[in-house]
Short mmCIF file of C-alpha atoms in Angstrom, two decimals:
data_model
loop_
_atom_site.label_atom_id
_atom_site.label_comp_id
_atom_site.label_asym_id
_atom_site.label_seq_id
_atom_site.Cartn_x
_atom_site.Cartn_y
_atom_site.Cartn_z
CA MET S 379 48.76 -32.55 6.92
CA ASN S 380 50.49 -30.05 9.16
CA LEU S 381 49.67 -26.52 10.23
CA CYS S 382 51.59 -23.64 8.73
CA ARG S 383 55.14 -23.64 10.17
CA ASP S 384 56.36 -20.27 8.93
CA PRO S 385 58.21 -18.70 11.92
CA ASP S 386 57.29 -15.18 10.74
CA HIS S 387 53.57 -16.00 10.97
CA PRO S 388 53.20 -18.07 14.14
CA HIS S 389 49.44 -17.49 14.35
CA CYS S 390 48.57 -18.89 10.93
CA THR S 391 46.25 -21.90 11.33
CA VAL S 392 46.02 -22.96 7.67
CA TRP S 393 46.65 -26.61 6.95
CA VAL S 394 49.45 -27.41 4.50
CA MET S 395 49.36 -30.40 2.19
CA PRO S 396 52.32 -32.80 2.49
CA GLY S 397 55.16 -31.68 0.22
CA ALA S 398 53.73 -28.18 -0.38
CA ASP S 399 56.22 -25.26 -0.27
CA THR S 400 53.68 -22.64 0.86
CA CYS S 401 50.38 -22.56 2.70
CA ALA S 402 47.14 -21.18 1.26
CA HIS S 403 48.13 -17.68 2.47
CA GLY S 404 51.47 -17.86 0.67
CA HIS S 405 53.66 -18.33 3.74
CA PRO S 406 56.83 -20.28 2.86
CA GLN S 407 57.33 -23.54 4.67
CA PRO S 408 60.69 -24.72 6.06
CA ALA S 409 62.35 -27.68 4.45
CA PRO S 410 61.52 -31.02 6.09
CA GLN S 411 64.11 -32.26 8.52
CA ALA S 412 65.13 -35.76 9.35
CA ALA S 413 63.10 -37.27 12.17
CA PRO S 414 64.84 -37.46 15.52
CA LEU S 415 66.32 -40.77 16.49
CA ALA S 416 63.60 -41.38 19.08
CA GLU S 417 60.90 -40.97 16.40
CA ARG S 418 62.73 -43.22 13.95
CA GLN S 419 62.95 -45.95 16.57
CA PRO S 420 59.48 -46.40 18.05
CA ASN S 421 60.69 -49.02 20.51
CA SER S 422 63.33 -46.75 21.94
CA ALA S 423 62.98 -45.70 25.57
CA LEU S 424 63.25 -42.08 24.40
CA ALA S 425 60.36 -42.38 21.92
CA ARG S 426 57.26 -40.37 22.63
CA PRO S 427 54.49 -42.71 23.78
CA PRO S 428 51.34 -43.03 21.67
CA ARG S 429 48.63 -40.57 22.53
CA LEU S 430 44.92 -40.05 22.28
CA HIS S 431 43.99 -36.66 20.83
CA VAL S 432 40.75 -35.33 22.34
CA SER S 433 38.90 -32.48 20.63
CA GLY S 434 35.49 -30.84 20.81
CA PHE S 435 35.23 -30.70 24.60
CA ASP S 436 33.35 -27.72 26.05
CA PRO S 437 33.19 -27.51 29.87
CA ARG S 438 30.50 -24.82 29.65
CA ALA S 439 27.91 -27.36 28.47
CA ALA S 440 26.93 -28.19 32.04
CA GLY S 441 24.12 -30.72 32.15
CA GLY S 442 23.86 -30.87 28.37
CA ARG S 443 24.78 -33.55 25.92
CA GLN S 444 28.02 -33.22 24.00
CA ALA S 445 30.31 -35.30 21.84
CA ILE S 446 34.10 -35.37 21.87
CA LYS S 447 36.28 -36.76 19.14
CA LEU S 448 39.12 -39.22 19.79
CA ASP S 449 42.05 -39.67 17.41
CA LEU S 450 44.87 -42.17 17.83
CA ARG S 451 48.28 -40.69 17.09
CA GLY S 452 51.79 -42.06 17.24
CA MET S 453 50.73 -45.71 17.49
CA PRO S 454 53.60 -48.18 16.87
CA GLY S 455 53.89 -49.76 13.47
CA ASP S 456 53.46 -53.29 14.82
CA CYS S 457 50.16 -52.38 16.48
CA PRO S 458 47.25 -54.67 15.50
CA PRO S 459 45.23 -53.10 12.65
CA ARG S 460 42.01 -53.23 14.66
CA LEU S 461 41.56 -52.28 18.30
CA THR S 462 38.68 -52.63 20.73
CA MET S 463 37.99 -49.55 22.86
CA LEU S 464 36.28 -49.97 26.24
CA LEU S 465 34.83 -46.97 28.11
CA LYS S 466 33.88 -46.54 31.77
CA SER S 467 32.65 -43.36 33.43
CA ALA S 468 30.26 -42.04 36.05
CA LEU S 469 28.93 -39.68 33.37
CA HIS S 470 25.89 -40.67 31.32
CA LEU S 471 27.37 -42.30 28.22
CA TYR S 472 25.13 -42.22 25.14
CA CYS S 473 27.48 -44.32 23.05
CA PRO S 474 28.40 -48.01 23.15
CA GLN S 475 30.85 -48.82 25.94
CA GLN S 476 32.68 -51.06 23.47
CA GLN S 477 33.73 -49.68 20.09
CA SER S 478 36.02 -50.83 17.32
CA LEU S 479 38.88 -48.72 15.94
CA ALA S 480 40.44 -49.57 12.58
CA ARG S 481 43.58 -48.37 10.83
CA ALA S 482 42.88 -46.80 7.43
CA ALA S 483 44.76 -47.61 4.25
CA ASP S 484 46.98 -44.51 4.63
CA GLY S 485 48.13 -45.65 8.08
CA ASN S 486 45.96 -43.22 10.07
CA TRP S 487 43.29 -44.39 12.48
CA CYS S 488 39.60 -43.75 11.93
CA PRO S 489 38.35 -41.44 14.71
CA ALA S 490 35.92 -42.45 17.42
CA PHE S 491 33.31 -40.34 19.21
CA ILE S 492 32.16 -40.32 22.82
CA GLU S 493 28.73 -38.87 23.53
CA PHE S 494 27.94 -38.12 27.15
CA SER S 495 25.89 -35.91 29.44
CA SER S 496 26.41 -34.59 32.97
CA ARG S 497 22.72 -34.08 33.70
CA GLY S 498 22.06 -34.57 37.40
CA ILE S 499 25.75 -35.19 38.19
CA GLU S 500 27.62 -33.25 40.84
CA HIS S 501 29.88 -30.51 39.46
CA GLY S 502 33.61 -31.10 39.52
CA GLN S 503 36.09 -33.24 37.60
CA HIS S 504 35.01 -36.63 36.30
CA ARG S 505 36.99 -39.36 34.62
CA ILE S 506 36.36 -41.33 31.47
CA GLU S 507 38.49 -44.48 31.58
CA VAL S 508 39.66 -45.67 28.15
CA GLU S 509 41.10 -49.10 27.41
CA LEU S 510 42.43 -50.21 24.02
CA HIS S 511 42.91 -53.89 23.30
CA GLY S 512 44.23 -55.49 20.13
CA ARG S 513 45.17 -59.02 19.19
CA ALA S 514 47.24 -60.18 16.21
CA GLY S 515 47.74 -63.92 16.08
CA ALA S 516 48.90 -65.23 19.45
CA SER S 517 50.10 -61.83 20.72
CA SER S 518 47.96 -59.13 22.28
CA ARG S 519 48.64 -55.51 23.25
CA SER S 520 46.70 -53.13 25.45
CA TRP S 521 46.83 -49.40 26.31
CA VAL S 522 45.00 -47.38 28.95
CA CYS S 523 44.46 -43.70 29.73
CA SER S 524 42.05 -41.51 31.69
CA LEU S 525 40.27 -38.45 30.34
CA VAL S 526 39.39 -35.84 32.97
CA VAL S 527 36.51 -33.56 31.99
CA LEU S 528 35.24 -30.56 33.92
CA VAL S 529 31.57 -30.39 34.91
CA PRO S 530 30.80 -26.88 36.25
CA ARG S 531 27.65 -25.86 38.06
CA ALA S 532 24.68 -25.38 35.80
CA ASP S 533 24.27 -21.76 36.92
CA ALA S 534 27.97 -20.86 36.85
CA THR S 535 29.12 -17.82 34.90
CA LEU S 536 32.33 -17.70 32.88
CA SER S 537 34.13 -15.74 35.59
CA GLU S 538 32.97 -18.22 38.22
CA ILE S 539 34.17 -21.19 36.20
CA HIS S 540 37.71 -19.87 35.88
CA GLN S 541 39.69 -16.62 36.09
CA ALA S 542 38.89 -14.27 33.21
CA PHE S 543 41.56 -12.39 31.32
CA LEU S 544 40.45 -9.00 30.00
CA SER S 545 42.59 -6.83 27.80
CA SER S 546 42.13 -3.85 25.47
CA HIS S 547 45.79 -3.03 24.79
CA LYS S 548 48.07 -3.65 21.84
CA ASN S 549 50.52 -6.52 21.65
CA VAL S 550 48.83 -8.59 24.32
CA ARG S 551 49.43 -12.29 24.87
CA VAL S 552 46.68 -14.27 26.60
CA PHE S 553 47.21 -17.88 27.58
CA ALA S 554 44.62 -20.45 28.74
CA ASP S 555 45.63 -23.85 30.09
CA GLU S 556 44.09 -26.75 32.04
CA SER S 557 40.41 -26.00 31.34
CA SER S 558 40.83 -22.28 32.03
CA ILE S 559 39.08 -19.60 29.97
CA ALA S 560 40.87 -16.69 28.29
CA ARG S 561 38.50 -13.84 27.50
CA VAL S 562 39.59 -10.70 25.62
CA ASN S 563 37.52 -7.60 24.82
CA ALA S 564 39.28 -5.40 22.25
CA HIS S 565 37.91 -1.86 21.75
CA THR S 566 39.90 0.53 19.65
CA ALA S 567 39.11 3.37 17.29
CA SER S 568 42.27 3.32 15.23
CA GLY S 569 45.50 1.44 14.72
CA THR S 570 46.17 -2.28 14.82
CA VAL S 571 45.46 -4.62 17.67
CA ASP S 572 47.92 -7.52 17.86
CA ILE S 573 46.66 -10.13 20.31
CA ASP S 574 48.07 -13.62 20.66
CA VAL S 575 45.45 -15.92 22.22
CA THR S 576 46.61 -19.44 23.06
CA ALA S 577 44.49 -22.25 24.47
CA ARG S 578 45.60 -25.78 25.20
CA ASN S 579 44.75 -28.70 27.49
CA ALA S 580 41.01 -28.06 27.24
CA GLY S 581 41.40 -24.29 27.68
CA ILE S 582 38.93 -21.91 26.07
CA ALA S 583 39.90 -18.70 24.30
CA ARG S 584 37.19 -16.10 23.69
CA LEU S 585 37.94 -12.99 21.66
CA GLU S 586 35.44 -10.11 21.25
CA LEU S 587 36.28 -7.30 18.81
CA ASP S 588 34.47 -3.98 18.52
CA ALA S 589 32.55 -3.85 15.26
CA ALA S 590 33.88 -0.32 14.71
CA THR S 591 37.49 -1.52 14.56
CA PRO S 592 38.84 -0.44 11.15
CA GLY S 593 41.20 -2.40 8.97
CA PRO S 594 41.55 -6.12 8.30
CA ILE S 595 41.29 -8.64 11.11
CA GLN S 596 43.41 -11.79 11.03
CA LEU S 597 42.43 -14.45 13.53
CA GLY S 598 44.10 -17.67 14.50
CA LEU S 599 41.31 -19.54 16.24
CA PRO S 600 42.41 -22.19 18.75
CA THR S 601 40.97 -25.62 19.25
CA ILE S 602 39.55 -26.91 22.51
CA ALA S 603 41.63 -30.07 22.52
CA TRP S 604 44.38 -31.90 24.34
CA ASP S 605 46.50 -35.05 24.15
CA GLU S 606 46.43 -37.91 26.62
CA GLU S 607 49.38 -40.28 26.65
CA LEU S 608 48.50 -43.95 26.23
CA VAL S 609 50.28 -46.25 28.67
CA GLU S 610 50.85 -49.74 27.35
CA ILE S 611 50.10 -52.45 29.87
CA GLY S 612 50.90 -56.14 29.83
CA LEU S 613 47.95 -58.41 30.33
CA ALA S 614 47.98 -62.13 30.90
CA ASP S 615 47.72 -64.06 27.68
CA ALA S 616 44.16 -65.05 26.88
CA GLY S 617 45.32 -68.59 26.11
CA ALA S 618 43.58 -70.83 23.63
CA PRO S 619 40.64 -69.35 21.72
CA HIS S 620 37.15 -70.06 22.96
CA PRO S 621 35.97 -73.47 21.70
CA TYR S 622 32.59 -72.05 20.68
CA PRO S 623 32.73 -68.33 19.80
CA ALA S 624 29.22 -66.87 19.95
CA ASP S 625 27.49 -63.59 20.76
CA ALA S 626 24.07 -65.20 21.19
CA ALA S 627 23.15 -68.50 22.85
CA SER S 628 20.83 -69.98 25.46
CA ILE S 629 20.64 -72.28 28.47
CA VAL S 630 17.82 -74.80 28.28
CA CYS S 631 16.21 -76.21 31.44
CA PRO S 632 14.33 -79.52 31.12
CA GLN S 633 11.78 -78.56 33.78
CA PRO S 634 10.84 -74.88 34.16
CA THR S 635 10.03 -73.66 37.65
CA PRO S 636 8.70 -70.34 39.00
CA GLY S 637 11.56 -67.87 38.75
CA MET S 638 13.54 -70.11 36.41
CA PRO S 639 11.99 -70.42 32.92
CA ARG S 640 12.71 -73.11 30.38
CA ARG S 641 15.15 -71.03 28.35
CA LEU S 642 17.63 -68.34 29.34
CA ARG S 643 18.39 -66.45 26.15
CA LEU S 644 21.88 -64.91 26.20
CA PHE S 645 22.93 -61.90 24.11
CA ALA S 646 26.44 -60.39 24.39
CA ALA S 647 26.73 -56.77 23.22
CA THR S 648 26.65 -53.21 24.53
CA GLU S 649 23.48 -52.24 22.65
CA TRP S 650 20.43 -54.40 22.05
CA THR S 651 17.26 -53.87 20.02
CA LEU S 652 14.01 -55.44 21.18
CA GLY S 653 11.48 -56.10 18.45
CA ARG S 654 8.88 -58.32 16.84
CA PHE S 655 9.56 -62.04 16.32
CA ASP S 656 9.31 -62.21 12.54
CA PRO S 657 10.76 -65.42 11.01
CA LEU S 658 10.82 -63.92 7.53
CA ALA S 659 12.55 -60.59 8.19
CA PRO S 660 13.74 -60.28 11.79
CA ALA S 661 15.43 -56.96 12.48
CA ALA S 662 16.01 -56.95 16.25
CA THR S 663 18.51 -58.57 18.58
CA VAL S 664 15.93 -59.78 21.10
CA LEU S 665 12.86 -61.19 19.33
CA LEU S 666 9.57 -61.01 21.23
CA ALA S 667 6.27 -62.76 20.63
CA HIS S 668 2.91 -62.79 22.40
CA HIS S 669 2.35 -65.69 24.81
CA PRO S 670 -1.39 -66.19 25.40
CA ALA S 671 -2.76 -69.04 27.50
CA ALA S 672 -2.93 -71.31 24.46
CA GLY S 673 0.82 -70.96 23.75
CA VAL S 674 3.15 -68.74 21.81
CA ARG S 675 1.64 -66.92 18.82
CA ARG S 676 3.94 -65.14 16.37
CA ASP S 677 1.05 -63.52 14.51
CA GLU S 678 -2.08 -61.66 15.62
CA LEU S 679 -1.11 -59.44 18.60
CA THR S 680 2.59 -59.99 17.96
CA ARG S 681 2.13 -57.78 14.90
CA ARG S 682 1.47 -54.88 17.28
CA LEU S 683 5.18 -54.93 18.13
CA SER S 684 7.47 -52.86 15.94
CA ALA S 685 10.40 -54.48 14.20
CA HIS S 686 12.55 -52.04 16.22
CA HIS S 687 10.49 -51.42 19.34
CA ALA S 688 13.01 -50.45 22.03
CA THR S 689 16.77 -50.04 22.37
CA ILE S 690 18.69 -50.92 25.53
CA ARG S 691 22.22 -49.61 26.01
CA ALA S 692 24.93 -50.30 28.56
CA ALA S 693 26.10 -46.89 29.77
CA GLY S 694 27.98 -45.63 32.80
CA GLY S 695 27.93 -48.96 34.64
CA GLY S 696 24.14 -49.31 34.19
CA PHE S 697 21.55 -49.74 31.46
CA THR S 698 19.09 -47.42 29.73
CA ILE S 699 16.04 -48.06 27.55
CA GLU S 700 14.70 -45.90 24.71
CA ASP S 701 11.37 -46.10 22.91
CA VAL S 702 11.94 -46.24 19.13
CA SER S 703 8.61 -47.83 18.16
CA ARG S 704 5.42 -46.82 16.39
CA PHE S 705 3.14 -48.06 19.16
CA GLY S 706 5.04 -46.88 22.25
CA LEU S 707 5.89 -48.64 25.49
CA LEU S 708 5.08 -48.12 29.16
CA ILE S 709 7.61 -48.08 31.99
CA ASP S 710 5.90 -48.63 35.34
CA GLY S 711 2.64 -47.66 33.66
CA GLU S 712 3.85 -44.39 32.12
CA TRP S 713 5.01 -43.55 28.62
CA PRO S 714 8.57 -42.11 28.88
CA GLY S 715 8.40 -40.29 25.55
CA LYS S 716 9.95 -41.29 22.29
CA GLY S 717 13.72 -40.92 21.95
CA ARG S 718 14.31 -40.42 25.69
CA GLN S 719 16.77 -42.75 27.40
CA VAL S 720 15.49 -43.89 30.79
CA PRO S 721 17.86 -45.53 33.32
CA LEU S 722 16.66 -48.98 34.34
CA ARG S 723 16.28 -50.08 37.96
CA GLU S 724 15.50 -53.45 39.47
CA GLY S 725 11.78 -54.11 39.64
CA MET S 726 10.85 -51.81 36.75
CA ARG S 727 8.08 -53.10 34.49
CA ILE S 728 8.20 -52.64 30.73
CA ASP S 729 4.94 -53.07 28.85
CA MET S 730 4.93 -53.38 25.06
CA THR S 731 2.92 -51.76 23.64
CA ALA S 732 1.23 -48.66 25.00
CA SER S 733 -1.70 -49.00 22.59
CA VAL S 734 -2.61 -52.60 23.55
CA ARG S 735 -1.69 -53.76 27.04
CA GLY S 736 -0.42 -57.23 27.85
CA ILE S 737 1.20 -58.25 24.56
CA VAL S 738 4.65 -58.54 26.12
CA GLU S 739 5.37 -57.57 29.72
CA LEU S 740 8.93 -57.61 31.04
CA GLN S 741 10.42 -56.88 34.43
CA VAL S 742 13.99 -55.93 35.33
CA ALA S 743 14.76 -59.01 37.44
CA ALA S 744 18.41 -58.14 38.15
CA LEU S 745 20.99 -55.45 37.44
CA LEU S 746 24.39 -57.14 37.62
CA PRO S 747 27.85 -55.62 37.07
CA HIS S 748 28.05 -57.44 33.75
CA ALA S 749 24.46 -58.13 32.70
CA LEU S 750 20.83 -57.06 32.68
CA VAL S 751 18.24 -59.78 33.35
CA LEU S 752 14.75 -59.29 31.91
CA ALA S 753 12.05 -61.70 33.05
CA ARG S 754 8.65 -62.11 31.47
CA VAL S 755 5.72 -61.48 33.80
CA ASP S 756 3.03 -62.39 31.28
CA GLY S 757 2.01 -65.70 29.76
CA GLY S 758 5.60 -66.44 28.79
CA ALA S 759 6.96 -66.31 32.35
CA LEU S 760 7.84 -70.03 32.32
CA ALA S 761 8.98 -70.01 28.72
CA GLU S 762 11.89 -67.57 28.59
CA SER S 763 13.96 -64.81 30.15
CA PHE S 764 16.61 -62.62 28.57
CA TRP S 765 20.21 -62.01 29.67
CA LEU S 766 21.85 -58.96 28.10
CA VAL S 767 25.56 -59.47 28.81
CA VAL S 768 28.34 -56.88 28.39
CA PRO S 769 31.40 -58.58 26.83
CA GLY S 770 34.60 -58.50 28.85
CA SER S 771 32.91 -57.64 32.16
CA GLU S 772 33.47 -59.71 35.28
CA PRO S 773 30.32 -61.31 36.75
CA GLY S 774 30.97 -60.13 40.30
CA PRO S 775 29.76 -62.00 43.41
CA ALA S 776 27.27 -64.79 42.80
CA ARG S 777 23.63 -64.05 43.57
CA PRO S 778 21.12 -66.71 44.62
CA GLY S 779 18.94 -67.89 41.81
CA LEU S 780 21.17 -66.47 39.04
CA PRO S 781 23.71 -68.62 37.17
CA PRO S 782 27.19 -66.98 37.03
CA VAL S 783 27.38 -66.78 33.25
CA PHE S 784 29.45 -64.11 31.50
CA HIS S 785 31.07 -63.38 28.12
CA ARG S 786 34.80 -63.19 27.46
CA ALA S 787 37.24 -63.88 24.59
CA GLY S 788 34.38 -64.16 22.09
CA GLY S 789 32.31 -66.76 23.93
CA PHE S 790 30.23 -67.52 27.01
CA TRP S 791 31.69 -68.85 30.27
CA HIS S 792 30.36 -70.31 33.50
CA ARG S 793 32.02 -69.69 36.86
CA ASP S 794 31.66 -72.48 39.41
CA PRO S 795 30.23 -70.87 42.57
CA GLY S 796 32.15 -73.25 44.82
CA THR S 797 35.62 -73.35 43.27
CA GLY S 798 35.61 -70.12 41.24
CA VAL S 799 36.88 -72.00 38.17
CA ASP S 800 35.78 -70.61 34.79
CA SER S 801 34.63 -73.10 32.16
CA PRO S 802 33.84 -72.29 28.51
CA LEU S 803 30.31 -73.08 27.40
CA GLU S 804 29.66 -74.97 24.17
CA PRO S 805 26.74 -77.04 22.85
CA ALA S 806 28.12 -80.23 24.45
CA THR S 807 28.23 -78.63 27.93
CA VAL S 808 25.84 -79.90 30.56
CA LEU S 809 25.52 -77.68 33.62
CA GLU S 810 25.31 -80.16 36.48
CA ARG S 811 26.10 -77.89 39.44
CA LEU S 812 23.69 -75.01 39.04
CA ALA S 813 21.79 -74.85 42.32
CA CYS S 814 19.36 -72.33 40.83
CA MET S 815 18.37 -74.61 37.95
CA PRO S 816 17.07 -78.16 37.57
CA ALA S 817 19.66 -80.86 37.08
CA ARG S 818 21.34 -81.27 33.72
CA ALA S 819 20.55 -77.90 32.21
CA ARG S 820 22.32 -77.70 28.88
CA PHE S 821 23.96 -74.96 26.84
CA ALA S 822 22.51 -74.48 23.33
CA GLY S 823 24.21 -72.90 20.36
CA GLY S 824 21.55 -70.32 19.60
CA PRO S 825 19.16 -68.00 21.45
CA TYR S 826 16.07 -69.74 19.97
CA PRO S 827 16.99 -73.43 19.80
CA GLU S 828 13.38 -74.65 20.07
CA THR S 829 12.50 -73.66 16.49
CA TRP S 830 15.13 -71.32 15.09
CA SER S 831 18.79 -70.37 15.41
CA VAL S 832 19.84 -66.79 14.93
CA ARG S 833 23.00 -66.05 13.01
CA ALA S 834 24.17 -62.62 11.92
CA ARG S 835 24.74 -61.71 8.31
CA VAL S 836 28.43 -61.15 7.85
CA SER S 837 28.12 -59.51 4.47
CA ASP S 838 25.50 -56.93 5.42
CA ARG S 839 24.90 -56.33 9.12
CA ARG S 840 22.40 -53.57 8.41
CA ARG S 841 19.87 -56.14 7.24
CA GLY S 842 19.69 -57.65 10.72
CA PRO S 843 19.87 -61.27 11.84
CA MET S 844 18.68 -64.10 9.65
CA LEU S 845 16.68 -67.04 10.89
CA SER S 846 17.34 -70.56 9.72
CA PRO S 847 15.85 -73.85 10.95
CA ALA S 848 17.74 -75.40 13.87
#
């Protein structure tokens, strides 16, 4: 659909259905014209590049949480039908850093939403880096752009944020651009006030009319939105597909040692749910069970864990945890409150649950550029630890005691600390050169290879993972 294009009514904001001769207000629409040559030839050098339409941004929401909507427009016809969007920002992101965008049946793209907050962040301009990656067969295409959002001071007034435009005259045109604010106060006792208020590129238009103004009032309300051009980049070909695509796996050590448990459970995602180990109806990504002195028990006190107990998200280059349980959790001995996302730091202790202490106790062992390492500090310290890995992120410099394992191209990889060579991990892989682990640690094709393997339901992801005997 298009907005009304009647030249005699430039301020009409009514949408017009394709092929309609008039808008809802009866304004005649011009006849459609042939598309320019650059639009008919998307690959032409004169063609307008694809763009990302951003709407819903409000720079006045300093320190608050807000959501902006992203729409893909002008994408080439040979673009892969599904794209992966990666986000990076110093702002607090409350959405997955990796999202999937799909083309609808009518050719348009389903919108995506970015939720973020600037609480505790210095005022000024901050970037949100956006990357789009798509693969169709052996070819891949990628686009990048940067969104710049304004974070004003929390105590700033409208006039302090930007210059204010005040007018009470007839036939006034007010224009707001580049995050500026156009403010109009119209006070009149008679006659007609004709004011054209335009806002673009994240500008804000504010119009205040005196309630005593007689006669009809026709308003064309603007939208706080702008377009960012997507720049297509050429990346090196990913090569052959991963020999063992997996989003969940483990590394098994034959002899556990202090600081290096028997199993390193690997989970690749941008959002993880921690919950009760229930072999009949598991609903979480990371399954937890009570480890008393006698060994693991998946009943009794394990039942005090909720099926969805806590949610960990990768956001803004770090990780946050949120209590979503019935029984609560403690972070460094204090309950953070339900529904509140708490940034994680190295050394933090997470106790599940708040009602009964000592069922499962975890500690943030490491915060890496690409992963969060959670170690058990209870009876299961020698049994397992958990690696929450962000797909597509580089592992960064090697750290003593931590294997350089990361996730890329749909599977897990190991980077040799000496040569820097990346090797794909599959069930036949034996890790001989891990100085931080006993000799001949092996890669297993599931996060729980000792008794169960976890595989996702393809037909209905909402029902959670399903357990089947290994």
